[in-house]
Coordinates of C-alpha atoms in Angstrom, one line a residue:
M930 CA 107.4 141.0 139.9
S931 CA 110.1 143.6 140.1
T932 CA 112.2 144.4 143.2
P933 CA 112.2 148.0 144.5
N934 CA 115.3 150.0 143.6
T935 CA 117.4 151.1 146.5
V936 CA 119.7 154.0 147.3
S937 CA 122.5 153.4 149.8
R938 CA 122.7 155.9 152.7
G939 CA 126.3 155.1 153.7
S940 CA 128.2 152.2 155.1
G941 CA 126.2 150.2 157.6
A942 CA 123.0 152.2 156.9
P943 CA 119.8 150.6 155.7
A944 CA 119.0 151.0 152.0
V945 CA 116.1 153.3 151.1
P946 CA 114.0 152.3 148.1
S947 CA 114.6 155.0 145.4
G948 CA 111.0 154.6 144.3
T949 CA 109.9 155.6 147.9
V950 CA 112.2 158.7 147.7
L951 CA 110.7 159.8 144.4
R952 CA 107.1 159.3 145.6
F953 CA 107.9 161.3 148.7
L954 CA 109.3 164.2 146.7
R955 CA 106.3 164.2 144.4
V956 CA 103.9 164.2 147.3
A957 CA 105.9 167.0 149.0
L958 CA 105.7 169.0 145.8
H959 CA 101.9 168.6 145.5
V960 CA 101.4 169.4 149.2
A961 CA 103.6 172.5 148.8
F962 CA 101.6 173.7 145.9
A963 CA 98.3 173.2 147.7
G964 CA 99.6 174.8 150.9
L965 CA 101.0 177.8 149.1
L966 CA 97.8 178.3 147.2
A967 CA 95.8 178.2 150.4
L968 CA 98.2 180.5 152.1
A969 CA 97.9 183.1 149.3
L970 CA 94.1 183.0 149.5
F971 CA 94.2 183.3 153.3
Q972 CA 96.5 186.4 153.0
L973 CA 94.4 187.9 150.3
T974 CA 91.3 187.3 152.4
L975 CA 92.8 189.3 155.2
D976 CA 94.0 192.1 153.0
R977 CA 90.9 192.4 150.7
P978 CA 87.9 191.1 152.5
G979 CA 84.6 191.2 150.6
T980 CA 86.0 192.6 147.4
A981 CA 85.4 191.6 143.8
L982 CA 89.1 190.9 143.4
L983 CA 88.9 188.4 146.2
A984 CA 85.9 186.6 144.5
A985 CA 87.9 186.5 141.2
A986 CA 90.9 185.2 143.1
Y987 CA 88.8 182.4 144.7
T988 CA 87.4 181.5 141.3
G989 CA 90.8 181.4 139.6
S990 CA 92.3 179.5 142.5
L991 CA 89.5 176.9 142.3
L992 CA 90.0 176.5 138.6
L993 CA 93.8 176.2 139.1
A994 CA 93.3 173.6 141.8
V995 CA 91.0 171.5 139.6
V996 CA 93.3 171.6 136.6
Y997 CA 96.3 170.8 138.8
L998 CA 94.6 167.9 140.5
A999 CA 93.2 166.5 137.2
G1000 CA 96.7 166.5 135.8
T1001 CA 98.3 164.7 138.8
V1002 CA 95.6 162.1 139.0
A1003 CA 95.8 161.4 135.2
E1004 CA 99.6 161.0 135.6
Q1005 CA 99.3 158.5 138.5
R1006 CA 96.6 156.6 136.6
Y1007 CA 98.7 156.3 133.5
A1008 CA 101.8 155.2 135.5
A1009 CA 99.8 152.6 137.5
Q1010 CA 97.4 151.2 134.8
G1011 CA 98.5 152.6 131.5
L1012 CA 95.1 154.3 131.1
G1013 CA 94.3 157.9 130.1
P1014 CA 96.4 160.5 128.3
D1015 CA 100.2 160.0 128.1
P1016 CA 101.9 162.6 130.3
E1017 CA 104.9 162.8 127.9
R1018 CA 102.5 163.8 125.1
Y1019 CA 100.1 166.1 127.0
G1020 CA 102.2 167.2 129.9
T1021 CA 103.5 170.4 128.2
G1022 CA 100.0 171.6 127.4
W1023 CA 98.9 170.9 131.0
L1024 CA 101.9 172.8 132.3
A1025 CA 101.1 175.7 130.0
L1026 CA 97.5 175.8 131.3
V1027 CA 98.6 175.7 134.9
T1028 CA 101.2 178.4 134.4
G1029 CA 98.7 180.6 132.5
L1030 CA 96.1 180.4 135.4
W1031 CA 98.9 181.2 137.9
L1032 CA 99.9 184.3 135.9
V1033 CA 96.3 185.4 136.0
L1034 CA 96.3 185.0 139.8
L1035 CA 99.6 186.8 140.0
V1036 CA 98.1 189.8 138.1
L1037 CA 95.3 189.8 140.7
S1038 CA 97.7 189.7 143.7
E1039 CA 101.4 189.4 144.4
D1040 CA 100.5 186.9 147.2
F1041 CA 100.4 184.2 144.6
A1042 CA 104.1 184.7 143.8
W1043 CA 105.0 181.9 146.2
L1044 CA 103.4 179.4 143.8
A1045 CA 106.3 180.0 141.5
F1046 CA 108.6 177.7 143.5
P1047 CA 106.6 174.4 142.9
L1048 CA 106.0 175.5 139.3
F1049 CA 109.8 175.7 138.8
F1050 CA 110.0 172.0 139.6
L1051 CA 107.1 171.1 137.3
A1052 CA 108.8 172.9 134.4
L1053 CA 112.1 171.2 135.1
H1054 CA 110.4 167.8 135.3
L1055 CA 108.2 168.1 132.2
L1056 CA 110.3 170.1 129.8
R1057 CA 113.7 169.5 128.2
T1058 CA 116.7 171.2 129.7
W1059 CA 116.9 174.4 127.8
P1060 CA 113.1 175.0 127.5
A1061 CA 112.9 174.3 131.2
L1062 CA 115.6 176.8 132.1
V1063 CA 113.9 179.5 129.9
A1064 CA 110.5 178.8 131.5
V1065 CA 112.0 179.0 135.0
G1066 CA 113.7 182.3 134.1
C1067 CA 110.5 183.7 132.7
M1068 CA 108.5 182.7 135.8
A1069 CA 111.2 184.3 138.1
A1070 CA 111.0 187.5 136.0
A1071 CA 107.2 187.4 136.2
V1072 CA 107.4 187.3 140.0
T1073 CA 109.8 190.3 140.0
V1074 CA 107.5 192.3 137.6
A1075 CA 104.4 191.5 139.7
R1076 CA 106.1 192.7 142.8
W1077 CA 107.0 196.0 141.1
A1078 CA 103.5 196.4 139.6
H1079 CA 101.7 195.8 142.8
T1080 CA 104.0 197.8 145.2
G1081 CA 105.4 200.4 142.8
M1082 CA 108.8 199.6 144.3
F1083 CA 111.8 197.8 142.7
T1084 CA 114.5 196.7 145.1
F1085 CA 117.5 194.4 144.9
A1086 CA 115.8 191.9 147.1
D1087 CA 112.9 191.7 144.6
V1088 CA 115.3 190.4 142.0
L1089 CA 117.6 188.3 144.3
G1090 CA 114.7 186.4 146.0
P1091 CA 113.2 184.9 142.8
L1092 CA 116.7 184.3 141.4
I1093 CA 117.8 182.3 144.4
G1094 CA 114.6 180.3 144.4
A1095 CA 115.0 179.6 140.7
L1096 CA 118.7 178.5 141.1
F1097 CA 117.7 176.3 144.1
A1098 CA 114.9 174.7 142.0
V1099 CA 117.3 174.0 139.1
V1100 CA 119.8 172.3 141.5
M1101 CA 117.1 170.2 143.2
G1102 CA 115.4 169.5 139.9
S1103 CA 118.7 168.2 138.5
A1104 CA 119.2 166.0 141.5
Y1105 CA 115.6 164.7 141.1
S1106 CA 116.1 164.0 137.4
T1107 CA 119.3 162.1 138.1
L1108 CA 117.7 160.0 140.8
H1109 CA 114.7 159.4 138.5
A1110 CA 117.0 158.3 135.7
E1111 CA 118.9 156.0 138.0
S1112 CA 115.6 154.5 139.3
V1113 CA 114.5 153.8 135.8
R1114 CA 117.8 152.2 134.8
Q1115 CA 117.8 150.0 137.9
Q1116 CA 114.2 149.0 137.3
R1117 CA 115.0 148.0 133.7
A1118 CA 118.1 146.1 134.9
L1119 CA 116.0 144.2 137.5
E1120 CA 113.4 143.4 134.8
D1121 CA 116.2 142.1 132.6
L1122 CA 117.5 140.0 135.4
E1123 CA 114.1 138.6 136.2
R1124 CA 113.6 137.8 132.5
T1125 CA 117.0 136.2 132.4
R1126 CA 116.2 134.1 135.5
S1127 CA 112.9 133.0 133.9
E1128 CA 114.7 132.0 130.7
L1129 CA 117.4 130.2 132.6
A1130 CA 114.8 128.3 134.6
L1131 CA 113.0 127.4 131.4
S1132 CA 116.2 126.2 129.8
Q1133 CA 117.1 124.2 132.9
H1134 CA 113.7 122.6 132.8
D1135 CA 114.0 121.8 129.1
A1136 CA 117.5 120.3 129.8
G1137 CA 116.1 118.2 132.6
V1138 CA 113.2 117.0 130.4
L1139 CA 115.7 116.0 127.7
A1140 CA 118.0 114.3 130.1
E1141 CA 115.1 112.3 131.6
R1142 CA 113.9 111.4 128.1
T1143 CA 117.4 110.2 127.2
R1144 CA 117.5 108.1 130.4
L1145 CA 114.1 106.6 129.8
A1146 CA 115.1 105.7 126.2
R1147 CA 118.3 104.1 127.4
E1148 CA 116.5 102.1 130.1
I1149 CA 113.8 100.9 127.7
H1150 CA 116.3 100.0 125.0
D1151 CA 118.6 98.1 127.4
T1152 CA 115.7 96.1 129.0
L1153 CA 112.4 95.9 127.4
A1154 CA 113.3 96.5 123.7
Q1155 CA 115.9 93.7 123.7
G1156 CA 113.5 91.3 125.4
F1157 CA 110.7 92.1 122.9
S1158 CA 113.1 91.5 120.1
S1159 CA 113.9 88.1 121.4
I1160 CA 110.3 87.3 121.9
V1161 CA 109.5 88.2 118.3
L1162 CA 112.3 86.0 117.0
M1163 CA 111.4 83.1 119.2
S1164 CA 107.7 83.3 118.4
R1165 CA 108.5 83.3 114.7
A1166 CA 110.8 80.3 115.2
A1167 CA 108.0 78.5 117.1
G1168 CA 105.6 79.2 114.3
T1169 CA 108.0 77.7 111.8
A1170 CA 108.4 74.6 114.0
M1171 CA 104.7 74.2 114.2
D1172 CA 104.3 74.5 110.4
N1173 CA 106.9 71.7 110.1
G1174 CA 105.1 69.5 112.6
D1175 CA 107.9 69.6 115.1
T1176 CA 105.9 70.2 118.3
G1177 CA 108.7 69.4 120.6
L1178 CA 110.9 72.2 119.2
A1179 CA 107.9 74.5 119.1
R1180 CA 107.3 73.9 122.8
E1181 CA 111.0 74.5 123.6
R1182 CA 110.9 77.8 121.7
L1183 CA 107.6 78.8 123.3
A1184 CA 109.2 78.1 126.7
T1185 CA 112.0 80.5 125.8
V1186 CA 109.3 83.1 124.8
Q1187 CA 107.6 82.6 128.2
E1188 CA 110.9 82.9 130.1
T1189 CA 111.9 86.1 128.2
A1190 CA 108.4 87.6 128.7
A1191 CA 108.6 86.9 132.4
Q1192 CA 112.0 88.6 132.6
N1193 CA 110.6 91.6 130.7
L1194 CA 107.7 91.8 133.0
A1195 CA 110.0 91.8 136.0
E1196 CA 112.1 94.5 134.4
A1197 CA 109.0 96.6 133.6
R1198 CA 107.9 96.4 137.3
R1199 CA 111.4 97.4 138.5
F1200 CA 111.4 100.2 136.0
V1201 CA 108.0 101.5 137.2
R1202 CA 109.3 101.4 140.8
G1203 CA 112.5 103.2 139.7
L1204 CA 114.8 100.6 141.2
A1205 CA 118.1 99.6 139.7
A1206 CA 118.5 95.8 139.4
T1207 CA 121.0 93.3 138.1
G1208 CA 118.5 90.7 136.7
D1209 CA 116.2 88.4 138.5
G1210 CA 118.0 88.9 141.7
G1211 CA 121.3 87.6 143.2
S1212 CA 124.9 88.7 142.4
L1213 CA 126.3 90.0 139.2
T1214 CA 128.1 86.7 138.6
A1215 CA 124.8 84.8 138.8
G1216 CA 123.1 87.3 136.5
L1217 CA 125.8 86.8 133.9
E1218 CA 125.6 83.0 134.2
R1219 CA 121.8 83.2 133.5
L1220 CA 122.4 85.6 130.6
C1221 CA 125.0 83.3 129.0
A1222 CA 122.6 80.3 129.3
Q1223 CA 119.7 82.2 127.9
V1224 CA 121.7 83.4 124.9
S1225 CA 122.8 79.8 124.1
R1226 CA 119.2 78.6 124.4
Q1227 CA 117.9 81.4 122.1
A1228 CA 120.6 80.5 119.5
A1229 CA 119.6 76.8 119.7
S1230 CA 116.0 77.7 119.3
G1231 CA 116.8 79.5 116.1
G1232 CA 118.7 76.5 114.8
R1233 CA 122.1 77.9 115.5
V1234 CA 125.0 76.7 117.7
L1235 CA 126.4 79.5 119.9
E1236 CA 128.3 78.4 123.0
C1237 CA 128.4 81.2 125.5
T1238 CA 130.5 80.8 128.6
L1239 CA 131.4 83.0 131.6
R1240 CA 134.8 83.3 133.1
V1241 CA 135.5 85.1 136.4
D1242 CA 139.0 86.2 137.4
G1243 CA 140.1 87.7 140.7
E1244 CA 138.3 87.9 144.0
P1245 CA 134.7 89.3 143.7
R1246 CA 134.4 92.8 145.2
A1247 CA 131.4 94.6 146.5
M1248 CA 129.9 97.0 144.0
T1249 CA 127.1 99.5 143.8
E1250 CA 123.8 98.7 142.1
A1251 CA 124.6 101.2 139.4
E1252 CA 127.9 99.5 138.7
E1253 CA 126.4 96.0 138.6
T1254 CA 123.5 97.2 136.4
T1255 CA 125.9 98.8 134.0
L1256 CA 128.0 95.7 133.6
L1257 CA 125.0 93.4 133.2
R1258 CA 123.4 95.7 130.7
A1259 CA 126.8 95.9 128.8
A1260 CA 127.0 92.1 128.6
R1261 CA 123.3 91.8 127.6
A1262 CA 123.7 94.4 124.8
S1263 CA 126.9 92.9 123.5
L1264 CA 125.5 89.4 123.5
A1265 CA 122.4 90.6 121.7
N1266 CA 124.6 92.0 119.0
V1267 CA 126.5 88.7 118.8
L1268 CA 123.2 86.8 118.5
S1269 CA 121.8 89.1 115.9
H1270 CA 124.7 90.1 113.7
S1271 CA 128.0 88.2 114.3
R1272 CA 127.1 84.6 113.1
A1273 CA 129.5 83.5 115.8
S1274 CA 129.8 80.0 117.3
H1275 CA 131.6 80.9 120.5
A1276 CA 131.2 83.8 122.9
V1277 CA 133.2 84.3 126.1
V1278 CA 132.2 86.8 128.8
T1279 CA 135.2 87.6 131.1
L1280 CA 134.6 89.4 134.4
N1281 CA 137.9 90.4 136.1
F1282 CA 138.1 92.0 139.6
G1283 CA 141.3 94.0 140.0
D1284 CA 142.5 96.1 143.0
D1285 CA 140.9 99.3 141.9
A1286 CA 138.8 98.4 138.8
V1287 CA 136.5 95.8 137.4
T1288 CA 136.6 94.9 133.7
L1289 CA 134.1 93.1 131.6
D1290 CA 135.2 91.7 128.2
V1291 CA 132.7 90.1 125.7
F1292 CA 134.5 88.2 122.9
D1293 CA 133.0 86.4 119.9
D1294 CA 134.5 84.6 117.0
G1295 CA 132.0 85.9 114.5
A1296 CA 132.2 87.9 111.3
G1297 CA 133.5 91.1 112.9
F1298 CA 133.2 94.6 111.4
D1299 CA 135.0 97.9 111.0
P1300 CA 134.6 99.9 114.2
A1301 CA 135.0 103.1 112.2
L1302 CA 131.6 102.5 110.7
L1303 CA 129.9 102.7 114.1
P1304 CA 127.3 105.6 114.2
E1305 CA 127.9 108.6 116.4
V1306 CA 124.1 109.1 116.7
P1307 CA 121.2 106.6 116.4
R1308 CA 120.2 105.9 112.9
A1309 CA 116.8 107.0 111.5
D1310 CA 115.4 103.5 111.9
G1311 CA 116.3 103.5 115.7
S1312 CA 119.2 101.1 115.3
G1313 CA 122.7 102.0 116.6
F1314 CA 121.3 103.2 120.0
G1315 CA 122.7 100.2 122.0
L1316 CA 126.4 101.0 121.9
L1317 CA 125.7 104.8 122.4
S1318 CA 123.5 104.1 125.4
L1319 CA 126.2 101.7 126.8
R1320 CA 128.9 104.3 126.3
Q1321 CA 126.8 106.9 128.2
R1322 CA 126.3 104.5 131.1
V1323 CA 130.0 103.8 131.3
D1324 CA 130.9 107.5 131.1
D1325 CA 128.5 108.3 133.9
L1326 CA 130.5 106.0 136.2
G1327 CA 133.8 107.4 135.1
G1328 CA 134.7 104.2 133.2
T1329 CA 136.0 103.4 129.7
L1330 CA 134.6 101.4 126.8
S1331 CA 136.4 100.2 123.8
V1332 CA 135.5 98.1 120.8
E1333 CA 138.1 96.0 118.9
S1334 CA 137.1 94.3 115.7
A1335 CA 138.0 93.7 112.1
P1336 CA 136.1 91.9 109.3
G1337 CA 136.4 88.2 109.7
E1338 CA 138.3 88.4 113.0
G1339 CA 135.6 88.6 115.6
T1340 CA 134.8 91.3 118.1
V1341 CA 135.8 92.3 121.6
V1342 CA 133.8 94.8 123.7
A1343 CA 135.8 95.9 126.8
I1344 CA 134.4 97.9 129.7
S1345 CA 136.4 99.1 132.7
L1346 CA 134.8 100.7 135.8
P1347 CA 136.8 102.1 138.7
L1348 CA 136.0 100.6 142.0
R1349 CA 135.6 103.1 144.8
R1350 CA 137.0 102.0 148.2
R1351 CA 134.3 101.4 150.8
S1352 CA 134.7 100.8 154.5
G1353 CA 134.2 97.1 155.4
T1354 CA 135.2 95.8 152.0

C-alpha cells in the first residue's frame, strides 16, 4: 500500500497530497471542456435557431462529446485497473480525432473557438515538447483564421487573444508536467521504501529464526544431548556386566542410567517451560557438587577411576540465573570432555568468587591436546559444538573463556564472568 505524495504549501501549512492536486486539475479540465462546449451550443442556438447549421453543430458536438468521454474513461480505467488501451500508445490518435472534430465545429461556427483552451492542455499533456508546441500554435492560428473567416475582419485582438491563451496554456502545462513528474518520482520512491521495509522485516525475521535455532541447538546440546550420551554409555556398560554375570555392577550402572534419565527429564520439562535452571534445584555450589559426584560414578561404572572434586574460594555472591546456568553448563561440558576424551584420573573444579567477577576453572591431568586444533565451526558429524556453544554463552554475559592445554600435560578450561553490583548484596 503506497502513501499519498504530498506538496508543501509553506511553513506551518498542512501538506496537500500531490495526487489530489493532479486529480483536481484533470477534473477541472474536463469540466471546462464540457462547459465551453455547452456554452458554444447555447450561443449558437440563440444566433441560429432552427437552421440546418445548428442541427449539424449539435450532431458534431454530440460526436465530439462521446469521443472525448470515451477517451477519458478509458484512461481512468487503464490507470486504475490496467485494462483497456494504453493511453501512451493510443493517446495521440485520440487527440487527433478530438482535434479534427473540433476543427469541423470551428468551421461551422466561431463560437467553438473557446474549446481551443482545454485542447491546448490536452496537446501539452499527450505529446512531446516540440510536437505539443507546434500543435498549440496551429490550434491558435486556426482560431484566428476562423474568426477572420466568419466575421470578415482581422484585428490585432484576434491574434493577441489566442496567442495569450496559448502562452498561458504552455506555462500551466509545464507546471502540470513538473508536478506530475514529481508525483511519479515520489510514488516510486515510496514504493521502493515500502519494498525495502518489507525486505528488512523479512531479513530481521530470518535473523530471529536463525538466532532462535542457534539458542535451541545450544540448549539441547548442553542438556539433553550430553545426558543421552551418558545413558547410552552406561546402558552399554550394564549390558556388558550382564553378559559377564556381574549383576551387582549391572544394577549399579542401571541406577546411574535411571538417575541420568531423571535429570534429563527434569531438564526437558524446564526447557519446555522456558525456565533457566542450575540443576535439580538449590545453589550453584550444590549443583557443582552433584555434578562432580555424578562424573565420578559414571567413570567408575565404565571401569575407570576418575576422582572429581570441587573447591570453592571466596565468599559466595548472589548471581543471576543466567550466570549460574552458564557456569554449571560450562562445568558439565568440560567434565563431559574429560570423561570422554582425556583419560584423566583426577579432575578439579574450582569456583572462585572475587570482588567484581566469578571464575570457574576445570582442570584435569589427562592426555591434553593442541588448542590450535579446536574447530571454529561444528564438524560435519556434529562434534565440536560444545566449546563453541559455551563460548557463545560466556560472550553473551560479557565474560571470557580460555583453554590451556598441551599434549600429555592435561587441560584447564577457565571461565570468568563479571558480577554486576546489586542492591542488598
